[in-house]
Coordinates of C-alpha atoms in Angstrom, one line a residue:
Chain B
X1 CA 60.4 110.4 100.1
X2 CA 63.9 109.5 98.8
X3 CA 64.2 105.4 100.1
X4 CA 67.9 105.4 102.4
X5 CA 68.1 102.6 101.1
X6 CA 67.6 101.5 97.3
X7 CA 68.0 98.2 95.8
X8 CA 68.0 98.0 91.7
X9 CA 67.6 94.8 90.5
X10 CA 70.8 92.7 92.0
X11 CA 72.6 89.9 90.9
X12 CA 74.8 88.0 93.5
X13 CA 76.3 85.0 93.4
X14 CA 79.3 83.0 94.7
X15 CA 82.4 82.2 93.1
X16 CA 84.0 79.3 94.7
X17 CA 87.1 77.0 93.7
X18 CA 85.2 73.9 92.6
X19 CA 84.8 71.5 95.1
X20 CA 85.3 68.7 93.3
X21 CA 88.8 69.2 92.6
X22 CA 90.8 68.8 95.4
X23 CA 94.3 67.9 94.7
X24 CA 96.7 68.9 92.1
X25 CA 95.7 65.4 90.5
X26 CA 91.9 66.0 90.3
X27 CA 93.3 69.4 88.7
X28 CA 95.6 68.1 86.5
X29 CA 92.8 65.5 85.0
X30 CA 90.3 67.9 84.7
X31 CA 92.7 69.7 82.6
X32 CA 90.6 73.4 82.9
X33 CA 90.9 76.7 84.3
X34 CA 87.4 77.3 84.0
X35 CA 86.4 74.3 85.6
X36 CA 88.6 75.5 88.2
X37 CA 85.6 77.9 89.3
X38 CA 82.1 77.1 90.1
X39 CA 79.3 79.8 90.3
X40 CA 76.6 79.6 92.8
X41 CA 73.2 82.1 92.5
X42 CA 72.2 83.1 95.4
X43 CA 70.2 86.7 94.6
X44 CA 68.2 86.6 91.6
X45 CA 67.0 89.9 90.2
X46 CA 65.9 91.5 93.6
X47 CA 64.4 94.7 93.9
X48 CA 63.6 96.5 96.9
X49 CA 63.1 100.5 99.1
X50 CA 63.7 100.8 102.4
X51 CA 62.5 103.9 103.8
X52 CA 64.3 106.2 106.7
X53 CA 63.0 105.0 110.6
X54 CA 61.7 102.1 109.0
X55 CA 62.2 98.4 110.8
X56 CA 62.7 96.2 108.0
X57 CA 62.1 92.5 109.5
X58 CA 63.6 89.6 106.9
X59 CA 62.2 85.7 107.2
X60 CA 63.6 82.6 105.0
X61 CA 64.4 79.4 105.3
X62 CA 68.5 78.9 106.2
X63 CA 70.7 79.4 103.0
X64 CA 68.1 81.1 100.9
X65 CA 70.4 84.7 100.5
X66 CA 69.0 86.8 103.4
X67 CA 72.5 87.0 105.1
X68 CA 74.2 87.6 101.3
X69 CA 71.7 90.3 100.9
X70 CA 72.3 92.2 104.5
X71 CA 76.1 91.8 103.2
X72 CA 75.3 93.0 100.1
X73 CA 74.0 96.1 101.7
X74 CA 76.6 96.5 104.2
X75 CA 79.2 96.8 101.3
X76 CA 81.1 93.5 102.1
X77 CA 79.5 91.5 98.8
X78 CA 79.4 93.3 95.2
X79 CA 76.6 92.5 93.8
X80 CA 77.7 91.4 90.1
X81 CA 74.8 93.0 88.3
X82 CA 72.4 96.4 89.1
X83 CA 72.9 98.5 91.8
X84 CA 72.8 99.6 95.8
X85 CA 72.6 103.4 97.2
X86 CA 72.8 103.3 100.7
X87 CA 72.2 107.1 102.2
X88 CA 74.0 106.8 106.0
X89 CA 76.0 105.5 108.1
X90 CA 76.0 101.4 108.8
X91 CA 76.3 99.8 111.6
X92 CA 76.8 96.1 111.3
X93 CA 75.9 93.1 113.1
X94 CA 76.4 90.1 110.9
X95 CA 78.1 88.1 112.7
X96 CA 78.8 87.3 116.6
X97 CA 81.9 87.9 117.7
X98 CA 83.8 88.8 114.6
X99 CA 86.7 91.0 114.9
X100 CA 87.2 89.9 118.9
X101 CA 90.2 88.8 119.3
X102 CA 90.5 86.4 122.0
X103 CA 93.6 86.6 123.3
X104 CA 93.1 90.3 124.4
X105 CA 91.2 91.6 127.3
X106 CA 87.7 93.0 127.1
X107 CA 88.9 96.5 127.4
X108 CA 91.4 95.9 124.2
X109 CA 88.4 94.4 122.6
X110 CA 86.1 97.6 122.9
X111 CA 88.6 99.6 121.2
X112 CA 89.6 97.5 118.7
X113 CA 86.0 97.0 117.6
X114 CA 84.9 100.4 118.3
X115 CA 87.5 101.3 115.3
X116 CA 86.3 98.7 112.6
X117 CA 83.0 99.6 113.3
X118 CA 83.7 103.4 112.2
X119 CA 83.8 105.2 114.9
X120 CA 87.1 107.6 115.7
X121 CA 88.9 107.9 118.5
X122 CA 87.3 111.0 119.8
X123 CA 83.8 109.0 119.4
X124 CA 85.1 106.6 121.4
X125 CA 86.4 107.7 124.3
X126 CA 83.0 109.6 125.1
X127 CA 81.0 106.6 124.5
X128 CA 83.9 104.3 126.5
X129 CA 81.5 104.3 129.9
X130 CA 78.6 103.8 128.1
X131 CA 79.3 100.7 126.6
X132 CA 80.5 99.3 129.6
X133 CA 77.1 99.8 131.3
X134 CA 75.0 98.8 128.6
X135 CA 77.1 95.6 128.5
X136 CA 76.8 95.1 132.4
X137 CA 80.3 93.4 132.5
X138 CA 82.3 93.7 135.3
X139 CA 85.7 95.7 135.5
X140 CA 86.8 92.1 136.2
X141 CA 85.5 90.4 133.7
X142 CA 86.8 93.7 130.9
X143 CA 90.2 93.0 132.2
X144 CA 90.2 89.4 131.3
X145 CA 91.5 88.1 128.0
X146 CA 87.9 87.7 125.9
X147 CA 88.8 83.8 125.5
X148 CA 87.5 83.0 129.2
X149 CA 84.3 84.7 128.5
X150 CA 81.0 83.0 127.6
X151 CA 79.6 83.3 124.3
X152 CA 76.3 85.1 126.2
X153 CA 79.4 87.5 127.8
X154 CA 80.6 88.2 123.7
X155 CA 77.3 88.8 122.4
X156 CA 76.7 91.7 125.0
X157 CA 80.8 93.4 124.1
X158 CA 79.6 93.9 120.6
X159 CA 76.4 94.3 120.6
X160 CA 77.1 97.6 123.4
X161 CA 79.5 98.9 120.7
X162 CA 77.3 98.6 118.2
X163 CA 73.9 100.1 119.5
X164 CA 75.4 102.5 121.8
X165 CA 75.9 105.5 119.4
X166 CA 72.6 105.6 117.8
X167 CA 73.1 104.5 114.3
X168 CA 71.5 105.9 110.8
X169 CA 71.0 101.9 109.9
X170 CA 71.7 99.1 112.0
X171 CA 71.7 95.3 110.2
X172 CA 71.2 92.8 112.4
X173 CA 71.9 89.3 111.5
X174 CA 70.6 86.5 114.3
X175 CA 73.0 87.9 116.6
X176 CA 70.1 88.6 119.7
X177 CA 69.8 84.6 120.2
X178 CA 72.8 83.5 122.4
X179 CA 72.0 86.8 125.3
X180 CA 70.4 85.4 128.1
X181 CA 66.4 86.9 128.5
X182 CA 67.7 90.0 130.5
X183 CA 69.9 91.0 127.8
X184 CA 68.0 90.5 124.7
X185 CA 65.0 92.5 126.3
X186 CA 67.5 94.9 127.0
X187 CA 68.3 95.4 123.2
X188 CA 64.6 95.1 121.9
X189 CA 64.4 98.2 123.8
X190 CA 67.3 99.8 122.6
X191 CA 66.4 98.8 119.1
X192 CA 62.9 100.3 120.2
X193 CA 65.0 103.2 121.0
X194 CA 66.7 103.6 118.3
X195 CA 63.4 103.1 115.6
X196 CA 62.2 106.3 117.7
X197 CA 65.2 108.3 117.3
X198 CA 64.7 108.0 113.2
X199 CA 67.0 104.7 113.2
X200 CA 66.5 102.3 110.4
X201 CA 66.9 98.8 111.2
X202 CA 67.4 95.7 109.2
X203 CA 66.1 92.8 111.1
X204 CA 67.1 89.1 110.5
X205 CA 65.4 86.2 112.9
X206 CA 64.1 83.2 113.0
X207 CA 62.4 84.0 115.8
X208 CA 58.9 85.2 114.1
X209 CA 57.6 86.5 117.8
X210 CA 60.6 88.8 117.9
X211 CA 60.1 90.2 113.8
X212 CA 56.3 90.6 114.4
X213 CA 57.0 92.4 117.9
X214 CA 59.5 95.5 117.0
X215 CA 59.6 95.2 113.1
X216 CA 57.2 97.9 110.7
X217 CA 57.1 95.4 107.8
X218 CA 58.6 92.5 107.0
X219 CA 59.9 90.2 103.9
X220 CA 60.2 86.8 102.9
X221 CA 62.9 85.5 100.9
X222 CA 62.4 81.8 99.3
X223 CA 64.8 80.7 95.9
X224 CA 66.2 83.4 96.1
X225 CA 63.8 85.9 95.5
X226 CA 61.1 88.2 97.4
X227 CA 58.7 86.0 97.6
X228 CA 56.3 88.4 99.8
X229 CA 56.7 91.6 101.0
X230 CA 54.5 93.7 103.5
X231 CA 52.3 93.3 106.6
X232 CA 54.2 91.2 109.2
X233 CA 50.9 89.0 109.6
X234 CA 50.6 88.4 106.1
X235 CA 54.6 87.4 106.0
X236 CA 54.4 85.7 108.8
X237 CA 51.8 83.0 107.9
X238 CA 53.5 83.4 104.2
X239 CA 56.8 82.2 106.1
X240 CA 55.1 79.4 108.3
X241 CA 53.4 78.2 105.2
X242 CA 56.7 77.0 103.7
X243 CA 57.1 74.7 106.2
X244 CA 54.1 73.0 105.5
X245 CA 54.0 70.2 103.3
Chain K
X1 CA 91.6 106.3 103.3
X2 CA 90.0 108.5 105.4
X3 CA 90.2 109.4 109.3
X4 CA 88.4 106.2 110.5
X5 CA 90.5 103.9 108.2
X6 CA 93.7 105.2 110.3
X7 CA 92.1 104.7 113.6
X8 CA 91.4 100.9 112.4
X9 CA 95.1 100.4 111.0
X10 CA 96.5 102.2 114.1
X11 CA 94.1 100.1 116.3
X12 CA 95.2 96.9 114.1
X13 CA 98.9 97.9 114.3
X14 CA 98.4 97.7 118.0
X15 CA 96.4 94.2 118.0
X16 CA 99.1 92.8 115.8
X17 CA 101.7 94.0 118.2
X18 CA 100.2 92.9 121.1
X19 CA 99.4 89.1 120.0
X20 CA 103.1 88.7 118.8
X21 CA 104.2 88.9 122.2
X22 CA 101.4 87.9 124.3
X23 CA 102.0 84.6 125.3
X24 CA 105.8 84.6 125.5
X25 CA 107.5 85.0 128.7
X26 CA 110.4 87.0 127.2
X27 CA 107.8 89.2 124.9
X28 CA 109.6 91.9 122.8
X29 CA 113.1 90.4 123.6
X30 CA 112.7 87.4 121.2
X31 CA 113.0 89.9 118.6
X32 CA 116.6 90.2 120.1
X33 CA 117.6 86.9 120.8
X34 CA 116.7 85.2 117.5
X35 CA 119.0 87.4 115.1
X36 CA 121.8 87.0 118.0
X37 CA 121.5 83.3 117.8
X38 CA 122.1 83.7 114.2
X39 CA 124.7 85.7 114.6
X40 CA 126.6 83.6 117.4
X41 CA 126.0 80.4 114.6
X42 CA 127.3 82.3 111.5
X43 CA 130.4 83.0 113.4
X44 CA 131.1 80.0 114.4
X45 CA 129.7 78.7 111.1
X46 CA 130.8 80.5 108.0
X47 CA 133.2 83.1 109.8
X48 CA 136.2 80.7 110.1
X49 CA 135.6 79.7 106.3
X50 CA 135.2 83.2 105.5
X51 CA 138.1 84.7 107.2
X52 CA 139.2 87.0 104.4
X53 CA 135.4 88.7 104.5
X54 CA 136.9 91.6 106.7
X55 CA 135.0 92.1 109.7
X56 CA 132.5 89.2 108.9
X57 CA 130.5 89.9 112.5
X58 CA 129.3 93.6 111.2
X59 CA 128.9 91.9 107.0
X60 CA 126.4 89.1 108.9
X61 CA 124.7 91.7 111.1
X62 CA 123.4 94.1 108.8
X63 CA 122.2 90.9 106.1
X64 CA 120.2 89.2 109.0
X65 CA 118.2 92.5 110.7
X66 CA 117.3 93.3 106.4
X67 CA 117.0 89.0 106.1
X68 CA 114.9 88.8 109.4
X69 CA 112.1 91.8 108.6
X70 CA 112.2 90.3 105.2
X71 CA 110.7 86.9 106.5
X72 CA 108.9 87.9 108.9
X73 CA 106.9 90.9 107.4
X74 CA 106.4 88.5 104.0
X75 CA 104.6 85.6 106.4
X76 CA 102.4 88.3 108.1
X77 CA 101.7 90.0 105.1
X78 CA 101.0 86.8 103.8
X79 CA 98.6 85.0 106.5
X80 CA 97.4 88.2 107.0
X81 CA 93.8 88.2 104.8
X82 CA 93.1 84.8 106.2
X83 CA 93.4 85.6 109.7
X84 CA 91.5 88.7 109.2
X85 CA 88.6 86.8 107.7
X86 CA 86.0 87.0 110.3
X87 CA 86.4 90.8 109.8
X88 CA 86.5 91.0 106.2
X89 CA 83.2 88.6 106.4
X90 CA 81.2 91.0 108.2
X91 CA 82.7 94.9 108.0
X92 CA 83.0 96.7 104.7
X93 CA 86.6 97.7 105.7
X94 CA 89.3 98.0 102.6
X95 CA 91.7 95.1 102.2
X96 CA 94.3 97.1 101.4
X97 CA 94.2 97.4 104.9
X98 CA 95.2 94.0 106.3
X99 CA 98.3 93.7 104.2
X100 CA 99.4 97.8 105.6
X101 CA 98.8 96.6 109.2
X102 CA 100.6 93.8 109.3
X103 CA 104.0 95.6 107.1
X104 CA 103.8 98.4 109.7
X105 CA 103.9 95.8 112.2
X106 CA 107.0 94.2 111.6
X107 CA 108.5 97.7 110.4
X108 CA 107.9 98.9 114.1
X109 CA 109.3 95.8 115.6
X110 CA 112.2 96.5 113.0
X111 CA 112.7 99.7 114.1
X112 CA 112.6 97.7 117.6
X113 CA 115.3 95.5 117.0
X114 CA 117.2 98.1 115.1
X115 CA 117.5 100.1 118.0
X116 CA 119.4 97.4 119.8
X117 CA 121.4 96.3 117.0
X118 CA 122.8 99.7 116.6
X119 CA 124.9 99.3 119.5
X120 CA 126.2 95.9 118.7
X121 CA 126.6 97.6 114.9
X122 CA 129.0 99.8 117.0
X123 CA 130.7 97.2 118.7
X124 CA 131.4 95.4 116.0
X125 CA 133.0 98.5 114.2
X126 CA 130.4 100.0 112.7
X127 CA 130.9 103.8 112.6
X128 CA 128.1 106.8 112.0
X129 CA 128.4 109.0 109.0
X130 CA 126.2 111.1 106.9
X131 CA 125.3 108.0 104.5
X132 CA 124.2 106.3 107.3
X133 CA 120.5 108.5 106.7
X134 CA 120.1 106.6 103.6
X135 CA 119.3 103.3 105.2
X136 CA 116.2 104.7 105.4
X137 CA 114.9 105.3 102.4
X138 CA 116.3 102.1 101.6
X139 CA 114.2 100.4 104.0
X140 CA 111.2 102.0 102.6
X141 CA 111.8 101.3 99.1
X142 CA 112.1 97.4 100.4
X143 CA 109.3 98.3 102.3
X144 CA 106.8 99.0 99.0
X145 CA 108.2 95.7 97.1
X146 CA 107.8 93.1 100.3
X147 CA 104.4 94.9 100.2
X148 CA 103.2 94.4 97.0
X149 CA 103.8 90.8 96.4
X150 CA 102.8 89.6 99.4
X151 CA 99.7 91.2 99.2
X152 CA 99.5 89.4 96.0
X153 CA 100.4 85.9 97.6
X154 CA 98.0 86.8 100.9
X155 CA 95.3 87.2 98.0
X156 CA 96.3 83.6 96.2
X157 CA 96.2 82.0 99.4
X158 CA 92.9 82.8 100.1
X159 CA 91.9 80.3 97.1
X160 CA 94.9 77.9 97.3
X161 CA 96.1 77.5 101.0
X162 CA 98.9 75.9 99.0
X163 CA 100.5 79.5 98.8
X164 CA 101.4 79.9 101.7
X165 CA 103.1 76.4 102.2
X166 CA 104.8 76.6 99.1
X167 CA 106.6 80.1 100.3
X168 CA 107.5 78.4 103.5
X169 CA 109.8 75.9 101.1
X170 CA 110.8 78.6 98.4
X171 CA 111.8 80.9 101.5
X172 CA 115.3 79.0 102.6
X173 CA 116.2 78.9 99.0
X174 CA 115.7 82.7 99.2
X175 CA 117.9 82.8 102.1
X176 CA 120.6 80.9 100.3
X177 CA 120.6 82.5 97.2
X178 CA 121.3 86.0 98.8
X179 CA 124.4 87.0 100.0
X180 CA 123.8 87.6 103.4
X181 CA 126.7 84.8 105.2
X182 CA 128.9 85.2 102.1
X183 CA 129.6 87.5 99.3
X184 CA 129.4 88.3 95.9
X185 CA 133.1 87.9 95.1
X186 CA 133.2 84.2 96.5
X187 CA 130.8 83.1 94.0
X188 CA 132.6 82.5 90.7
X189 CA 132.2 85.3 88.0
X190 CA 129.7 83.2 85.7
X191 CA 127.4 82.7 88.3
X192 CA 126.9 86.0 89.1
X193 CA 123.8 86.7 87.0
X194 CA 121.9 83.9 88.6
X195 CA 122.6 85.9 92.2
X196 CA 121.3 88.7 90.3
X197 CA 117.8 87.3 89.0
X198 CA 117.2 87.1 92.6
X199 CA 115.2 90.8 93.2
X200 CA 116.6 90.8 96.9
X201 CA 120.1 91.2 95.9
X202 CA 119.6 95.0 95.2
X203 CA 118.1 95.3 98.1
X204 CA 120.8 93.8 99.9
X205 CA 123.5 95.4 98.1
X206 CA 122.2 98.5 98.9
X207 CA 121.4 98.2 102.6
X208 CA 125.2 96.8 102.9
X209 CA 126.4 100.0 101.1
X210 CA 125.2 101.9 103.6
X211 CA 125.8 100.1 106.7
X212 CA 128.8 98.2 106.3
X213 CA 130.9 99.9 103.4
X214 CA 129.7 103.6 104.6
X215 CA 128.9 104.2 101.1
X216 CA 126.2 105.5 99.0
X217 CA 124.6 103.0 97.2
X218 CA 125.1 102.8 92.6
X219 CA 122.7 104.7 91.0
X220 CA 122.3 101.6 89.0
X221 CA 121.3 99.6 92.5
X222 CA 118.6 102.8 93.4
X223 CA 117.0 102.2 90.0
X224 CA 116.7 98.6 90.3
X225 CA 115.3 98.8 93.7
X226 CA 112.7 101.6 92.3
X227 CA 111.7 99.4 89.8
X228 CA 111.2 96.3 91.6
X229 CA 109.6 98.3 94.2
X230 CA 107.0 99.8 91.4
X231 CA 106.5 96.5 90.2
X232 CA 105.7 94.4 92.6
X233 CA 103.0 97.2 94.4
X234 CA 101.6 97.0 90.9
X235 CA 101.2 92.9 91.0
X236 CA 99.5 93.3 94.4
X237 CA 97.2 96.3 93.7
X238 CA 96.2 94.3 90.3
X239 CA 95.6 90.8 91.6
X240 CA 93.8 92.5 94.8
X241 CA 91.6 94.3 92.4
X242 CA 90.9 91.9 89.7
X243 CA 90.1 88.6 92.5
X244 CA 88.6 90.9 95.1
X245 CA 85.0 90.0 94.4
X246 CA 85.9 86.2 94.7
X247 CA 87.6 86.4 97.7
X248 CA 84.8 86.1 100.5
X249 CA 83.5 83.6 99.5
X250 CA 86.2 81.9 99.6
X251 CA 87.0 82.7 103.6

């Protein structure tokens, strides 16, 4: 079977103005364009297939590339060597809250969103009722400017936009954490949901209770590579193990 | 560009609209007031000095509504991948994008403002006549160039923040070294090139052509503006592609 997604040996890193000059002095005396820019690795060399209606869980310790790589496939990063095919439609979660805009209401807010993540006007309007229910905000609460809400209340505006058209692949980034109980039961089933309807889902936790409960296999990224890939149980006690030492 | 990358510009567009006025009692009207206030202290200001400039009211007018989207659309255009970053950090959207929404923006509140000023234009003498259609390509031509390098600057300022400062000091001077509260012929003859370095003089020239002298613009003044125009969308689609990769992490 063709992978929906296929990953061909990527090369990602960072190119960031070099924190160590920070004035026009520091640049003057350093006397360099190229020192002007630093590079940063933060994807060596990685390789990997993700198959249609899989559930692809990812583990790692914090800054080891797992968000680069989810950004990577999403389209945001290029990778600067080898190559990505992505066969469907993305649905991103990668961050909480970004693309709200705070001073508008929540109704705003739903459309605004509901455009940057892809989906046309058309789409929209037929899906407008049912991401108000699957976010269970009041009409009140929707007609309030988004900057009085809690972040709990944010999570639930774009996480309804996002799940509620059942997407080819959704990529979710730690977004589930700040819901209260209700609501992130709510979405496991969803994402359940979706998984049954064919979905493929990209995964990213550091909760390993919530990878080992809806994910089909699982990763482990460490240095920047793959360091075990496979049987959640396997990556699971592969993941704890780096902690102990 | 394709139909979804419309609905998000059209649905930015609307944002952008939205926010300028949100939190201002008078809203839309400010886009009224502040040329008048210009207006009202250019009279006062320059018009008794410049008494020979016939009908100096009208001259000023049509200068400050071209002056006024000029400023304005550059600092949106400018701020405008910055502010946008939270999107641009975690939706594959094309940045082209940004820079587009925030032009059309200000070209709608121009179109706003122009609205009104047309009957002030009248009052002030300012009579209809088949040139008058010309503004309009005009404005679009001016359009393309104020795109272009401020896309170019929005994309610098991602890595130096100093960009956008530094066009906050150079942007005065700009005011000062167009014609827009006096004119060419004031200036002594030598100095005339120096006003002409300046790329917004063409535009300028142009847009006064058409709204104050009732004339068609030079062909010489269409080419320059055609060629600024060119070039500077060719600055911002170059820098935009060559520094795109860069440019998140960077946000």
């Amino acid at each position: 079977m063709e992978p929906i997604i296929e990953i061909k040996d990527i090369n990602l890193s960072y190119t960031l103005v070099n924190p160590k000059i920070q004035s026009v002095k520091d640049f003057i005396t350093s006397m360099s364009f190229k020192k002007l820019f630093t590079k940063k690795d933060v994807i060596k060399n990685l390789s990997l297939n993700i198959y249609k209606s899989e559930v692809l869980g990812i583990v790692g310790k914090n800054g080891t590339g797992k968000s680069t790589l989810l950004k990577a496939i999403a389209g945001i990063l290029e990778p600067m060597s080898g190559k990505i095919i992505v066969r469907g439609k993305i649905a991103p979660l990668l961050s909480l809250g970004s693309g709200i805009e705070l001073e508008l209401t929540g109704y705003e807010n739903i459309k605004l969103l509901g455009s940057l993540m892809g989906y046309s006007r058309k789409q929209m309007m037929s899906m407008n009722e049912k991401v108000i229910a699957f976010s269970e905000l009041s009409d009140e609460q929707l007609q309030a400017p988004v900057k009085t809400y809690s972040s709990g209340m944010m999570a639930r505006l774009s996480f309804s936009i996002a799940i509620t058209e059942t997407p080819e692949i959704l990529i979710i980034d730690e977004v589930l954490a700040v819901g209260d109980q209700g609501f992130q039961r709510k979405c496991m089933n969803r994402i359940n949901e979706i998984h049954k309807k064919g979905g493929t889902i990209l995964f990213v936790s550091h909760s390993l209770a919530d990878v080992q409960r809806i994910c089909t296999r699982g990763i482990c990224i460490n240095n920047n590579v793959i360091e075990k890939e496979g049987n959640l149980h396997e990556v699971g006690k592969y993941y704890n193990s780096l902690f102990e030492n | 560009m394709n139909i979804y990358h419309n609905n998000i510009l059209r649905n930015l567009v609307i944002r952008n609209l939205k926010l300028k006025y949100k939190n201002s009692f008078l809203g839309y009207l400010w886009s009224l007031i502040t040329p008048l206030v210009f207006l009202i202290i250019f009279n006062f200001v320059f018009g008794l000095a410049f008494d020979f400039i016939e009908n100096y009211s009208l001259y000023v007018l049509t200068g400050l509504v071209f002056w006024l989207f000029f400023t304005n659309s550059t600092n949106e255009i400018i701020g405008s991948l910055f502010r946008n970053s939270s999107i641009i950090k975690s939706i594959s959207i094309p940045l082209e994008i940004y820079p587009l929404s925030s032009l059309i923006t200000e070209f709608a509140n121009l179109i706003l403002t122009f609205v009104a000023f047309i009957v002030l234009m009248l009052f002030f003498g300012f009579q209809f006549s088949w040139e008058t259609i010309l503004i309009i390509p005009v404005i679009l031509i001016f359009s393309l160039f104020i795109l272009g390098f401020s896309t170019m600057l929005s994309v610098l300022n991602i890595y130096f923040r100093d960009v956008s400062i530094l066009w906050n000091t150079i942007n005065p001077a700009l005011f000062y070294l167009t014609p827009i509260a006096y004119t060419l012929e004031i200036v002594p003859e030598k100095f005339h090139w120096i006003l002409k370095l300046n790329p917004l003089y063409f535009f300028f020239e142009g847009g006064r052509d058409i709204l104050y002298s009732n004339s068609v613009p030079s062909l010489n003044c269409w080419i320059y503006m055609i060629i600024l125009a060119s070039t500077s969308m060719l600055l911002g689609y170059l820098t935009l592609k060559k520094l795109r990769r860069g440019l998140i992490s960077n946000m």
